[in-house]
Each structure stands twice: as structure tokens, then as C-alpha cells.
Coordinates of C-alpha atoms and ligand atoms in Angstrom, one line a residue:
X1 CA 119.6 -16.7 4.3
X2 CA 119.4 -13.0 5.0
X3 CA 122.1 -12.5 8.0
X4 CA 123.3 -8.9 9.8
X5 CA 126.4 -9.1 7.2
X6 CA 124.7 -9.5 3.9
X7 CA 122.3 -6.4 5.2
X8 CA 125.4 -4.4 5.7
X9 CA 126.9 -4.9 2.3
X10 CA 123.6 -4.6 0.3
X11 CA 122.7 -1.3 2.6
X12 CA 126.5 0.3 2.0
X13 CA 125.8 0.0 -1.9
X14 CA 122.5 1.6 -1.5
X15 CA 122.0 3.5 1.8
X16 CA 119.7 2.5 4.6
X17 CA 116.9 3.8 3.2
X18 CA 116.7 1.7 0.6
X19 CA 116.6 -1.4 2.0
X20 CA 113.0 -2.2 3.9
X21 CA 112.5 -5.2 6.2
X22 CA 109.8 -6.4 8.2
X23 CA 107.0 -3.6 9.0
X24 CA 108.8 -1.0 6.4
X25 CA 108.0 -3.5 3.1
X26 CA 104.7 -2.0 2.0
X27 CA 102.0 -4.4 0.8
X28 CA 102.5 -3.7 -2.6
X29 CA 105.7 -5.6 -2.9
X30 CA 104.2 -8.6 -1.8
X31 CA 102.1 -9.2 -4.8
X32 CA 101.4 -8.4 -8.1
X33 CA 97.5 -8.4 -10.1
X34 CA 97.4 -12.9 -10.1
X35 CA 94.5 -14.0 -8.2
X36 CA 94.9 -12.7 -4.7
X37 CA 98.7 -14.8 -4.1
X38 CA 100.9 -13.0 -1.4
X39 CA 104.1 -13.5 0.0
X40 CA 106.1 -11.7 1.9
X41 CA 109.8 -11.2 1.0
X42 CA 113.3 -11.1 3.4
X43 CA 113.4 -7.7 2.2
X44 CA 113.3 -5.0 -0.8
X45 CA 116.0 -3.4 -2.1
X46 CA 115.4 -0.4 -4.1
X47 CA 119.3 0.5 -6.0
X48 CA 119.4 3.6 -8.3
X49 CA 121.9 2.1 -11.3
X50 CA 123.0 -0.5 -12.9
X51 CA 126.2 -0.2 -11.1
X52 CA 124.4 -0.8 -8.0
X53 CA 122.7 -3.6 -9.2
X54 CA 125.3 -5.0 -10.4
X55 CA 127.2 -5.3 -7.2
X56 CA 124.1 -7.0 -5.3
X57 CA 123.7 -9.9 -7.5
X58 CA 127.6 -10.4 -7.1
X59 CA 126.7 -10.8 -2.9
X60 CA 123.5 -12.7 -3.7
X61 CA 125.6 -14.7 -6.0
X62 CA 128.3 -15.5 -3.3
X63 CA 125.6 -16.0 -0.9
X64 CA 122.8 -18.0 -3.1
X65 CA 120.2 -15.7 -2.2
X66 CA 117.0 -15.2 -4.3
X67 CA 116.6 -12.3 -6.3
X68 CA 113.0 -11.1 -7.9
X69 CA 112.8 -8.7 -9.8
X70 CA 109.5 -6.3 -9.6
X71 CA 108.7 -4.1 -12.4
X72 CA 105.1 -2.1 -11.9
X73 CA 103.6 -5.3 -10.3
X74 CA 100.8 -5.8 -12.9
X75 CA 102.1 -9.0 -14.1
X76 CA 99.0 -11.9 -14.2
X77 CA 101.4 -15.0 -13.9
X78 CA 102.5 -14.2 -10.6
X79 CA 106.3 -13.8 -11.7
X80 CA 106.7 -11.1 -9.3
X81 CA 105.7 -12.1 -6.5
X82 CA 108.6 -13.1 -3.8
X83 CA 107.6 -16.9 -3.2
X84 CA 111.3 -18.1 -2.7
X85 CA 112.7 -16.8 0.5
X86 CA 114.5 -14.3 -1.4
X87 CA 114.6 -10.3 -1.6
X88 CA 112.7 -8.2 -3.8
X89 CA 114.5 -5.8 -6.3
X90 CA 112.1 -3.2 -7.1
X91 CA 112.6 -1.0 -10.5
X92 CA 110.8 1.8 -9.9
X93 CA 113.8 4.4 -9.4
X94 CA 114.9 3.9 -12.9
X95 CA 112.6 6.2 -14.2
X96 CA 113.9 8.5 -16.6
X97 CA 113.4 8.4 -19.8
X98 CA 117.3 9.0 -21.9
X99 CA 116.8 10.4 -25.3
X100 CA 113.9 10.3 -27.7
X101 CA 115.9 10.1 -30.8
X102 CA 113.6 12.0 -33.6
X103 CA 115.6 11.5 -36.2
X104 CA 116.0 7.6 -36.2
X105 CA 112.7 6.7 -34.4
X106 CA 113.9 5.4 -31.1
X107 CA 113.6 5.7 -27.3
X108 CA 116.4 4.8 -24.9
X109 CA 115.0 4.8 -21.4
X110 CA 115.4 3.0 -18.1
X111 CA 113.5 0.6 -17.3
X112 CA 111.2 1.3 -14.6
X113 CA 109.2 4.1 -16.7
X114 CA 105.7 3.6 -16.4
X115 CA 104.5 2.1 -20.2
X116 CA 102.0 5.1 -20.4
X117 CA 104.6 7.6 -19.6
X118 CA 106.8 6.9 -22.1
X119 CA 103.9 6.6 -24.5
X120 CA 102.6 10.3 -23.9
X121 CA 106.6 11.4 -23.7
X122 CA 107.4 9.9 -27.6
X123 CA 103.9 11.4 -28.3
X124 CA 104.8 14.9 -28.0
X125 CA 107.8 14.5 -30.0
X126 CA 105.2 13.6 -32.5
X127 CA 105.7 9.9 -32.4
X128 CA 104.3 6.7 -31.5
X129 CA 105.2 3.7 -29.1
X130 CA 102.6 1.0 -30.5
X131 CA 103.1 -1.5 -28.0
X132 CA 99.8 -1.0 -25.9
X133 CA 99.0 -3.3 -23.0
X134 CA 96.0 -2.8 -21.4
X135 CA 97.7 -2.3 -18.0
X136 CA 100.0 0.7 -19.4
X137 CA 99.2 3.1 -16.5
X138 CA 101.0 0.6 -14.0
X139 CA 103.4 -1.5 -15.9
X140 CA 106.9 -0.8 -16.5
X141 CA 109.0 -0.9 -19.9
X142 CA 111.6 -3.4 -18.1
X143 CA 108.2 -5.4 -16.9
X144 CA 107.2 -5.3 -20.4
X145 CA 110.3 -6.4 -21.8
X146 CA 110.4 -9.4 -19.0
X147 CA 107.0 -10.4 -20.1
X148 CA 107.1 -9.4 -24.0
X149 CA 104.1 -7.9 -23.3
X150 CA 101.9 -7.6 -26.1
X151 CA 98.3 -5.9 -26.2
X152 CA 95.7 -4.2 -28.5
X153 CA 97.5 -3.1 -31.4
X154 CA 100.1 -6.3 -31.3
X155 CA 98.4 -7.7 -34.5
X156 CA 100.1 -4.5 -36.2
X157 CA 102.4 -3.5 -34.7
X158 CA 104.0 -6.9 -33.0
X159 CA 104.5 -7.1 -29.0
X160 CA 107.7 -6.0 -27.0
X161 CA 110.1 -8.5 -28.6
X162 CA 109.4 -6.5 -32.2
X163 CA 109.7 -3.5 -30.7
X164 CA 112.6 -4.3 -28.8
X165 CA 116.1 -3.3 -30.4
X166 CA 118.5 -3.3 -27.8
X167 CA 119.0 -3.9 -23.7
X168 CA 121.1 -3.0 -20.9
X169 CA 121.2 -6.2 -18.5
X170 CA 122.6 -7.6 -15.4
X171 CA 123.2 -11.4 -15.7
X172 CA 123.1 -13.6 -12.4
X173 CA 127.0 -13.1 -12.0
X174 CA 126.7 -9.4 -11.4
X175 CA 128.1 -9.2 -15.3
X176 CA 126.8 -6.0 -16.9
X177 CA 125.8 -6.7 -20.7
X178 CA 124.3 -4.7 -23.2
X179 CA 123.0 -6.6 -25.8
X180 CA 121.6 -5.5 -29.9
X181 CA 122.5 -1.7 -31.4
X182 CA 120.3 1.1 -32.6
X183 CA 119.8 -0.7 -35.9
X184 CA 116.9 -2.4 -37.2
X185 CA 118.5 -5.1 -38.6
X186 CA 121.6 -7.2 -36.7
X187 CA 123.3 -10.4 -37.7
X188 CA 125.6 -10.3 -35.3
X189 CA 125.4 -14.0 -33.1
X190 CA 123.0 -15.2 -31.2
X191 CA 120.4 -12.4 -31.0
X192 CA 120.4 -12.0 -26.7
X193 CA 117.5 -8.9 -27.0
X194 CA 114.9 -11.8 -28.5
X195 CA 116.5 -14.1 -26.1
X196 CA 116.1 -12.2 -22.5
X197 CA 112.9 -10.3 -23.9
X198 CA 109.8 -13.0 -22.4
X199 CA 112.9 -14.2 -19.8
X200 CA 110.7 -12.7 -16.5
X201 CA 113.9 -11.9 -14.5
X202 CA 115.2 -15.4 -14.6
X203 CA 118.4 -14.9 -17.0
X204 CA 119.3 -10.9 -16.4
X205 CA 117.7 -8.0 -14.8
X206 CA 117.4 -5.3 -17.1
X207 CA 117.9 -2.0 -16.5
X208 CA 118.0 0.4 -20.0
X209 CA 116.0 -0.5 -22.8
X210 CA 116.4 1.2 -26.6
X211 CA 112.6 1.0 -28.8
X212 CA 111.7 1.5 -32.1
X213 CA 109.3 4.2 -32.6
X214 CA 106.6 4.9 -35.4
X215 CA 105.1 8.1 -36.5
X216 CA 101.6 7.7 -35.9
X217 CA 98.7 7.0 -38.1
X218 CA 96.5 10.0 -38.8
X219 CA 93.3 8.7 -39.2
X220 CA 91.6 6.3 -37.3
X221 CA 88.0 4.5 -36.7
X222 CA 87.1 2.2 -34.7
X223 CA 84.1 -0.3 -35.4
X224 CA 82.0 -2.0 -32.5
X225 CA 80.2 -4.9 -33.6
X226 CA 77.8 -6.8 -31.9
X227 CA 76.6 -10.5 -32.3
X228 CA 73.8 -12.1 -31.2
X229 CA 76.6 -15.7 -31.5
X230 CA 79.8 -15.3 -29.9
X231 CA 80.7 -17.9 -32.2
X232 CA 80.2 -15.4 -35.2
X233 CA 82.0 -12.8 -33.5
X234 CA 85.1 -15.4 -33.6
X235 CA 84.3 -16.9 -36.7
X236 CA 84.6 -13.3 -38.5
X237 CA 88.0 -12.2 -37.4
X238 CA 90.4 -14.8 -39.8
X239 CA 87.7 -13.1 -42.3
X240 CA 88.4 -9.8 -42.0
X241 CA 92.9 -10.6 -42.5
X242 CA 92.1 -12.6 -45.2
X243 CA 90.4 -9.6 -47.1
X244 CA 93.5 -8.3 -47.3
X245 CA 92.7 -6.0 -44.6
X246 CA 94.8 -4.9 -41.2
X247 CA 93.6 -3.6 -38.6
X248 CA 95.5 -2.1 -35.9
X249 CA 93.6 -3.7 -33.4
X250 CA 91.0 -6.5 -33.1
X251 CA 89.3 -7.6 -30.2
X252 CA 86.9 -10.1 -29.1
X253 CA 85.0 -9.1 -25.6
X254 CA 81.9 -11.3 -24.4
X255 CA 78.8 -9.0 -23.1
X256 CA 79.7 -9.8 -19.5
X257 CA 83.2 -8.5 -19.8
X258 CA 82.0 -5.3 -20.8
X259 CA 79.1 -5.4 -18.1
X260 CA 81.7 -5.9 -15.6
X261 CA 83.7 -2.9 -16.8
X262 CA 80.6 -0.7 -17.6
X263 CA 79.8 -0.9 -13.9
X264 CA 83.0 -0.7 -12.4
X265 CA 83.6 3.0 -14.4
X266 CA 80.0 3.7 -13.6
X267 CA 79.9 4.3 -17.6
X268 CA 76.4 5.0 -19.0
X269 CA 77.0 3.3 -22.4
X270 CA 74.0 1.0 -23.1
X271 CA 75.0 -2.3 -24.7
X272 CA 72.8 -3.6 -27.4
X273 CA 70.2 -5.5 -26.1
X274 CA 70.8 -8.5 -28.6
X275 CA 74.5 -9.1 -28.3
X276 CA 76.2 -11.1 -26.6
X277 CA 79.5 -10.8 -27.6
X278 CA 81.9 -7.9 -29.3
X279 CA 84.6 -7.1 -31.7
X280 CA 86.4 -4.3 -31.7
X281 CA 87.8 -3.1 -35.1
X282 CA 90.2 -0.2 -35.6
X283 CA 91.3 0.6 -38.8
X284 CA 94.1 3.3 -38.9
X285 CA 95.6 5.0 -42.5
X286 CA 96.9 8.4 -43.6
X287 CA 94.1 9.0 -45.7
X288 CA 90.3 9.6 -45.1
X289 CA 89.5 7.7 -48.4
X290 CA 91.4 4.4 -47.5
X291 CA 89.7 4.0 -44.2
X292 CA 86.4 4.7 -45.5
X293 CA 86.9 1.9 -48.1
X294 CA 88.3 -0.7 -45.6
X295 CA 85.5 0.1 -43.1
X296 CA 82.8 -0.6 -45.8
X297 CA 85.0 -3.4 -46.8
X298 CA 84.8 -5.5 -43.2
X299 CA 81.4 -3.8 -42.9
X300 CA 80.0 -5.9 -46.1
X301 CA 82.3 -8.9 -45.1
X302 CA 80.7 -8.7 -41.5
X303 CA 77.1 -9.4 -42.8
X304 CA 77.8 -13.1 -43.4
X305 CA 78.2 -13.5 -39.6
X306 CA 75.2 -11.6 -38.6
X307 CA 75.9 -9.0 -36.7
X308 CA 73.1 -7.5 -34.7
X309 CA 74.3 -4.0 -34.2
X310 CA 77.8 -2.1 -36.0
X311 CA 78.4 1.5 -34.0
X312 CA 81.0 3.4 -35.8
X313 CA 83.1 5.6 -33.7
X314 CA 85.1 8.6 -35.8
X315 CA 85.8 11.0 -33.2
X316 CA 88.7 10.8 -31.0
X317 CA 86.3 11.1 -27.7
X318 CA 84.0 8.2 -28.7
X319 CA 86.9 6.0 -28.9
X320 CA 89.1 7.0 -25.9
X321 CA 85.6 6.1 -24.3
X322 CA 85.3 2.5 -25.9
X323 CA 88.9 2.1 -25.6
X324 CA 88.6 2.8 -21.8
X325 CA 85.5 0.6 -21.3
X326 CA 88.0 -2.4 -23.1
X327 CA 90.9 -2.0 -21.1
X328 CA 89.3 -1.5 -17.7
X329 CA 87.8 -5.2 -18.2
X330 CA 90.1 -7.1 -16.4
X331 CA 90.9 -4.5 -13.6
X332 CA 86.9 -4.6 -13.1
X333 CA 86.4 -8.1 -13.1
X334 CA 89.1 -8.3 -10.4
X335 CA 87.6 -6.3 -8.5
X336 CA 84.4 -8.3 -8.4
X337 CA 85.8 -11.4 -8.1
X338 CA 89.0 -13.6 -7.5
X339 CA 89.5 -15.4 -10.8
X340 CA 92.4 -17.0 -12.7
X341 CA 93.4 -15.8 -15.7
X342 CA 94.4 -18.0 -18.6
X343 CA 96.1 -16.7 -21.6
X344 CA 95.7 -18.9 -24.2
X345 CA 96.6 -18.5 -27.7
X346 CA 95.9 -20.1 -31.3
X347 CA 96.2 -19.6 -35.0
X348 CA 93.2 -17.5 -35.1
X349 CA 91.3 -19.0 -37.5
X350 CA 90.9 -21.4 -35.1
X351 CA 89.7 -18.9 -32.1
X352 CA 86.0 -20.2 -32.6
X353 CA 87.0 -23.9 -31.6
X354 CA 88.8 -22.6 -28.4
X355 CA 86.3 -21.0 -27.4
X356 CA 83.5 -23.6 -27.9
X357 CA 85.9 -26.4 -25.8
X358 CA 86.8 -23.2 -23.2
X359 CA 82.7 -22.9 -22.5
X360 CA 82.0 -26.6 -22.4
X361 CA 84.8 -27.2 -20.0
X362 CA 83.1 -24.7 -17.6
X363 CA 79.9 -26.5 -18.2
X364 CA 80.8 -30.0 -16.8
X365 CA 82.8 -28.7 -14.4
X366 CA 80.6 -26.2 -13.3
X367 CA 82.6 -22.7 -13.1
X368 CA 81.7 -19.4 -15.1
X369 CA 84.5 -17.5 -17.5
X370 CA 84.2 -14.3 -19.4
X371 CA 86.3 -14.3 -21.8
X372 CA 87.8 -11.1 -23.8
X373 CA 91.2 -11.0 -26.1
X374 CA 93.6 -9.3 -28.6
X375 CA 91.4 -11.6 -31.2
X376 CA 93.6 -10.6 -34.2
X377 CA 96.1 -12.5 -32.3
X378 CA 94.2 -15.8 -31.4
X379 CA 94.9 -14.6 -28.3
X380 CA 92.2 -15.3 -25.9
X381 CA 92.1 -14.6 -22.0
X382 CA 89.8 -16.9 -20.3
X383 CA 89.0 -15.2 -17.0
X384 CA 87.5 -18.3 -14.4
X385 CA 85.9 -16.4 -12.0
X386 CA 86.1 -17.9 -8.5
X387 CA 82.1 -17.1 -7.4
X388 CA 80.9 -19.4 -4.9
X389 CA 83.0 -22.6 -5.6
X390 CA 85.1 -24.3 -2.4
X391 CA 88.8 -24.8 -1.7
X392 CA 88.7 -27.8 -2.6
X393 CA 87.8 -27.6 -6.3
X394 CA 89.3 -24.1 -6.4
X395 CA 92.6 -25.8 -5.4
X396 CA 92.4 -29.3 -6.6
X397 CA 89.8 -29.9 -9.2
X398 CA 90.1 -26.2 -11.4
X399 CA 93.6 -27.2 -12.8
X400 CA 92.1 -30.5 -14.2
X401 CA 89.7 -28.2 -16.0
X402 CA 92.9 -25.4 -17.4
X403 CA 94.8 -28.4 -18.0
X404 CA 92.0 -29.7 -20.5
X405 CA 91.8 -26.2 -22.3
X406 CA 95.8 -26.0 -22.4
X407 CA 95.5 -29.5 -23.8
X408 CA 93.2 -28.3 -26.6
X409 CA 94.8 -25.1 -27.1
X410 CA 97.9 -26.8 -27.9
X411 CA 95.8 -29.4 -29.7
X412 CA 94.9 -26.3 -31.9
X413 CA 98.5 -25.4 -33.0
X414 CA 98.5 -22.6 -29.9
X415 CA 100.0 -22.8 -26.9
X416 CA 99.6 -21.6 -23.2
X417 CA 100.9 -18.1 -22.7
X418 CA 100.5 -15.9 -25.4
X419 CA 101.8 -12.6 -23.6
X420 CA 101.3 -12.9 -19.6
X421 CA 104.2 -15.1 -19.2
X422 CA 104.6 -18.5 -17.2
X423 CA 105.2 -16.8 -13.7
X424 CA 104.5 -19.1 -10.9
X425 CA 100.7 -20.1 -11.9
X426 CA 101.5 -21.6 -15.5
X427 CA 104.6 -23.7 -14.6
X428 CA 102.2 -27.0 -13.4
X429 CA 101.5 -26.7 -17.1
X430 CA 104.6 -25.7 -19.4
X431 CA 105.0 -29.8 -19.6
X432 CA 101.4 -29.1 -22.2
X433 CA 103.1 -26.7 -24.2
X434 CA 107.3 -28.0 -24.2
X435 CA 108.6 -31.3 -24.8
X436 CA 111.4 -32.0 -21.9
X437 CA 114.0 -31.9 -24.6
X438 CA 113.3 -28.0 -25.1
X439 CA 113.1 -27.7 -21.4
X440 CA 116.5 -28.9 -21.2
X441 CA 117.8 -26.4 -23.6
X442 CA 116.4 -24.0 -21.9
X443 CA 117.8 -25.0 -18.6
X444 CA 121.0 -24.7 -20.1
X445 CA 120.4 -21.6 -21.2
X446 CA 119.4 -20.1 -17.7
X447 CA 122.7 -22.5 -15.8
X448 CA 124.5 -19.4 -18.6
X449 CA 123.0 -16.7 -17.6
X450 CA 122.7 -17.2 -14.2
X451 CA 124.5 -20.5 -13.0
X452 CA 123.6 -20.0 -9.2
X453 CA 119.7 -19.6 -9.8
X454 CA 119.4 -16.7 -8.3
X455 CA 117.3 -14.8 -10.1
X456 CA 113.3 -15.4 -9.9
X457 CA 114.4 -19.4 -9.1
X458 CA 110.9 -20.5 -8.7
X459 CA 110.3 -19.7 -12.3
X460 CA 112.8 -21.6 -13.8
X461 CA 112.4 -23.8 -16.7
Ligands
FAD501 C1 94.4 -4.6 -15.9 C2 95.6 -5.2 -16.6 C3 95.6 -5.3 -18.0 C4 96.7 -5.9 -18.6 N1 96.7 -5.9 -20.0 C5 97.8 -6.5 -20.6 C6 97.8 -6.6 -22.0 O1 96.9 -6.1 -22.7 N2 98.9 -7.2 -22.6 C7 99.9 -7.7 -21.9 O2 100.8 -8.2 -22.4 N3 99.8 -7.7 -20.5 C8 98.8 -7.1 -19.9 N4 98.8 -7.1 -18.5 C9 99.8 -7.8 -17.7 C10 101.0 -6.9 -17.3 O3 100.6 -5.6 -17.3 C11 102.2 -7.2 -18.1 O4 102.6 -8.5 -18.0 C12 103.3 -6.2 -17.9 O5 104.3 -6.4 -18.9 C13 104.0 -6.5 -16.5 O6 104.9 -5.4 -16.3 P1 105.2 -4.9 -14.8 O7 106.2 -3.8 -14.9 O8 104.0 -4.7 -14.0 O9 106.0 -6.3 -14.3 P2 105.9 -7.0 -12.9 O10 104.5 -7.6 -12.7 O11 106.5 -6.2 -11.9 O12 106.8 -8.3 -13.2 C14 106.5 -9.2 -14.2 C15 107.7 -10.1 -14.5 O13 108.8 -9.3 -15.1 C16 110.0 -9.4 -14.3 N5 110.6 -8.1 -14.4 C17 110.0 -6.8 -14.1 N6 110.9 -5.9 -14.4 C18 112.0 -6.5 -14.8 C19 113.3 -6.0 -15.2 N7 113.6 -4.7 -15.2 N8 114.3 -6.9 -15.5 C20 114.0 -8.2 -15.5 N9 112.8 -8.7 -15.1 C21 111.9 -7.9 -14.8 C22 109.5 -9.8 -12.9 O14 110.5 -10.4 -12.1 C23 108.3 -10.7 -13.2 O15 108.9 -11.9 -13.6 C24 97.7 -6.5 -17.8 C25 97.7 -6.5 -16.5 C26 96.6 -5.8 -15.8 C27 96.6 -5.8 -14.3

């Protein structure tokens, strides 16, 4: 409950026009990018520190009034999105970024930077913030941590939790904590960075966030293979890792995920005629010679899983443009049509058997996916587009048809969210993925970290 006295306490701590209600809460804070799910919340409060933060949990706390968190709103679990009755606490006035620390290859920032941002602000020092999700020009670092986002070069590089080396955090008492140092190793208890990184606003709200850097490779190529099978576009990736060879990123795109974005950017590239599905290979090093050998290397490896067409892209221009083509995929198909996005992930040898029991689930019960991935991860996103089907198997019968591919995922040794989070869409499902006796430990870890469930409560383990 949202009465005239909590208003005045939150809007003292961060003046009036912070704090929107009714008519003043822009559409944006009512969703995120998960199907098209809405709600609208009491209100959104938009504090300036973590000091300020702080003190609006405590009267949340005293007053067990929701909290949820919202980062750049691209999340595709529908974590931010304010389905409890509660207030929204938008991010997006922490955004400076601290000090790039050149000499120890770190970043300190707050945590509603935009992911790109701080990527092109290390990048002029010279250095290199590999974690690269494909919705970067949106989502924020403290979103990223919340989600341990991962993206096209986590098969190098690792996803937010690597990356990740120390926080700044507000627990559900209104306790500020900052867990980790600005070392790269720590033995020091129970490691809380690992811990609240992948939380999603339910245990702390963070608000500063230290990561490694890299200095960045400085030459690159990036191969774009075509199959006529998008069986032997799967089957080839375990292949190319068990050559002894790393690529920075590796990812699997079916032909209509890459129609979907060609259009959408009104792009003139012309997709081989043959293929129907797509990896995409880049192979980063210091020197000329050792990419040259490791693209010959997958190259000759590549012709036992006849490929139909291999482009080679050297220049920096042809691969920003494939690059943007790839990570415009989801965005576009969004924009054609609703669709729920599963983020399914397995050992990847096994990627070719996931996808096989993904496309004969849609046969027999009678929906259409695309389906695209960070491959070198085993992570696939299925995409089930809505098209023409009714409420009633949208709502009723589609979840028999996601719980058979979680089933099989985990089956495979995988499990249900490899980088999207649970959010509100996945919870129906976590029972697939966590036995209750895990559940319960993690119930006890959130009653810890925020014993009035306050924060994002709907999302709770
Ligand atoms: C086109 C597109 C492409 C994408 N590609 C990728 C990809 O390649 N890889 C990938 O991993 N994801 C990808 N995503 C998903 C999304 O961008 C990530 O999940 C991202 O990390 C969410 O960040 P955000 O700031 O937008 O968070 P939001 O959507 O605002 O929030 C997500 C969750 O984090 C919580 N949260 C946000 N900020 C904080 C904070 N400071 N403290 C505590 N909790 C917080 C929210 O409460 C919510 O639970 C993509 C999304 C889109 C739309």
C-alpha cells in the first residue's frame, strides 16, 4: 500500500520530481523487451545515490512495499516489469562512469551506464570490456550484473559473473554492502559478487560495479558459413573447440533469423541461396600468421559438414556489418511478431539434439521458431513466434510445448536459462531445472538478504 505518508517520506529523500504517479509514469517503465507483458506500477522512483536508496528500502521495508528494480529495460524474462503492486526503482541516474583504472585493467562505474557506453569509454583508453550482449545500446551494467548477462564473445571471454570483481549493493534492509576487492583472485568467505551477480533484484539492488578489463585483440576475422543442414551447422561447432581452437565468438543463426533482420535494417546483403542456417566464426590473435592458420584450420575441419558457402570477412566494415545484421535479430523479429523467447542451454556438443527435439515440438504442436544463439555456449534462443495461433493455445497449450523442450534440455545435461534470467516467464518452469531441496536453499538465502521480500517478490525462488 502506497498511502499520502509513504509519498512524503520517499519524495523528501528524493524531491518531487522524482517520484512519478499516475499520468507522469511514462510507458517505458511499465515493461521491458518480454513478449508484449505490461503492468503498471504505484509509482517510480528515480534516487540519485546509494544513500538515497538506501533509505527507501528502509520505508519499504517498514511498510512491506514492493520494490523492482529497472535497469535499461531490455531484459527478456520479464524481471522488470512491476507485476506486484509495488514501485519501480529506475537506475538510470547512476550514470557515470568512476575511474578507468589503466594500470590494473579495471572499470568502477555506477550502475545505470548504458553497456555500450562503457564499452566505447574503456575503448579509448585503449582497452576492452568483452562482455557483449547483443542488447548493449540499451542495457545497463547493474542490469547486466542482475541478469549475468552473457552474449557473443562469452565463449572467451565468460559472461558478467567472470567479469565481475566487485559490487556496491543495497540489501532489502536498507544495509549498504560492498562486496569482493580489485583483485582477481579472493578467498575471503563466501564469495557475495558470484552470489548477487544472476540475483535480478531479488537479494540487493546494486548500485557501483568494479570490471575487469582486457587489452584488446589486434587482429580479427570473422568467418560466415552457410549450410544447406542446420543440423551440420550445429554438429560442427563441438568440432571446431576440440581442434584446439577458440574462437571469440561462435554463433548459430537459422536463415529466417537473418531474413527477419536483413529486412528490418533494410540491409542489401544477399544470403546464399542454399543455406539455411549460419555460423558465425571470429577468430581474434595478436598476430596475422596465427589467425590465418586457425581460419584454414576450421576452414578444412568445416568441409566434413558440408558447408555450402564460407565468406571471409577481414576488414573491420565487413564485420561491423555482419555483426550488426546478428545482433539486430531479435529486435527485428520483435518487431514482426509477438513471440516468446526461450533461452535454453546445453553442453554443446549436444546443440544438434536440442535442436532436432526444439523443431519437432513445433511440428506436432503446430507453431513456427527461429532459432539463433551464442552456439559456442550451447546456448540456444528458441524464438516461438506467436503468428496466427489463438489465446487459447497461446496461453494454455504453448507452455506444454516449452515445458517439453525444458524437459529435454535438462535431459541433455543443460538447463533453462542460460543468460536471460528466470524473470516472471520462466518461474512455471524452474521446478524442470531445481530440485525443491536447492529451492529451499535458495529461499533461505533471499529470507538473508531481504527477509521482508521486498525486492522483485514475484521472482522469488
Ligand atoms: C535485442 C536484444 C538483444 C539481447 N541480447 C542479449 C545477449 O546477447 N545476451 C544477454 O545476456 N542478454 C541479452 N538481452 C537481454 C538483456 O539485454 C539483458 O538481460 C540485460 O542484461 C538486461 O539489462 P537491463 O539493464 O536492460 O535490465 P532490466 O531489463 O531493466 O532488468 C533486468 C533484471 O535486472 C534487475 N536489475 C536491473 N538493474 C539492477 C540493479 N542495478 N540492481 C539489481 N537489480 C537490477 C531488474 O530488476 C530485473 O530483474 C538482449 C535483449 C534484447 C532486447
Amino acid at each position: 500500500m502506497l498511502d499520502q505518508d509513504i509519498i512524503n517520506q520517499i519524495s523528501e529523500i528524493v524531491g518531487q520530481q522524482w517520484l512519478l504517479f499516475g499520468d507522469a509514469i511514462k510507458e517505458k517503465y511499465t515493461h521491458d523487451q518480454t513478449e508484449d507483458l505490461t503492468a503498471l506500477p504505484l509509482a517510480v522512483v528515480i534516487p540519485s545515490n546509494t544513500e538515497e536508496i538506501a533509505a527507501i528500502v528502509k520505508i519499504c521495508a517498514a511498510n512491506q512495499l514492493p520494490i523492482v528494480v529497472r535497469g535499461g529495460g531490455s531484459g527478456l524474462a520479464g524481471a522488470a516489469i512491476p507485476l506486484t503492486n509495488g514501485i519501480v526503482l529506475s537506475m538510470e541516474r547512476f550514470d557515470q562512469i568512476l575511474d578507468i583504472d589503466r594500470a590494473n585493467m579495471q572499470v568502477r562505474t555506477q550502475a545505470g551506464v548504458i553497456t555500450e557506453v562503457l564499452q566505447n569509454a574503456v575503448a579509448e583508453h585503449g582497452l576492452l570490456y568483452p562482455v557483449d550482449p547483443a542488447g548493449r545500446g540499451w542495457s545497463y551494467i547493474g542490469g547486466n550484473v542482475a541478469t549475468n548477462a552473457g552474449g557473443l564473445r562469452a565463449v572467451a571471454y565468460g559472461c558478467t559473473r567472470e567479469n565481475a570483481l566487485a559490487l556496491k549493493a543495497v540489501t532489502g534492509t536498507g544495509e549498504i554492502i560492498e562486496t569482493g576487492a580489485r583483485t582477481l583472485k579472493n578467498s575471503t568467505g563466501y564469495d557475495l559478487t558470484r552470489l548477487l551477480v544472476g540475483s535480478e533484484g531479488t537479494l540487493a539492488i546494486v548500485t557501483e560495479v568494479t570490471l575487469k578489463l582486457i587489452a584488446p585483440p589486434k587482429k580479427q576475422v570473422l568467418m560466415f558459413v552457410g549450410f544447406a543442414d542446420a543440423q551440420n551447422a550445429c554438429s560442427a561447432v563441438a568440432r571446431i573447440f576440440q581442434e584446439g581452437i577458440q574462437p571469440t565468438a561462435c554463433e548459430f543463426i537459422e536463415r529466417s533469423a537473418l531474413e527477419f533482420s536483413i529486412s528490418y535494417l533494410d540491409e542489401t546483403f544477399q544470403l546464399p541461396e542454399a543455406s539455411q542456417a549460419f555460423l558465425m566464426i571470429e577468430l581474434s590473435a595478436n598476430l596475422q600468421a596465427a589467425i590465418d592458420h586457425d581460419a584454414e584450420q576450421v576452414a578444412k575441419l568445416l568441409e566434413q559438414f558440408d558447408p555450402s558457402d564460407i565468406l571471409l570477412a577481414d576488414t573491420a566494415t565487413e564485420q561491423a556489418r555482419l555483426w550488426r545484421i546478428r545482433s539486430n535479430v531479435g529486435h527485428a523479429a520483435k518487431i514482426n511478431n509477438v513471440y516468446k523467447e526461450e533461452d535454453t542451454v546445453v553442453p554443446r556438443a549436444q546443440l544438434p539434439q536440442l535442436l532436432k527435439h526444439v523443431k519437432a515440438v513445433g511440428e506436432r504442436y503446430g507453431f513456427r521458431s527461429i532459432c539463433y544463439g551464442h552456439a559456442g555456449d550451447g546456448n540456444l534462443h528458441v524464438n516461438i513466434l506467436r503468428d496466427d495461433l489463438d489465446d487459447q493455445t497461446w496461453q494454455y497449450e504453448l507452455p506444454r510445448a516449452i515445458r517439453e523442450i525444458f524437459e529435454e534440455t535438462v535431459r541433455l545435461g543443460g538447463t533453462i536459462s542460460g543468460e536471460h534470467g528466470i524473470g516472471s516467464v520462466q518461474t512455471p518452469y524452474l521446478d524442470i531445472a531445481l530440485s525443491t531441496h536447492e529451492r529451499l536453499l535458495m529461499s533461505g538465502v533471499k529470507q538473508a538478504f531481504d527477509p521482508h521480500n521486498i525486492l522483485n517478490p514475484r521472482r522469488a525462488i
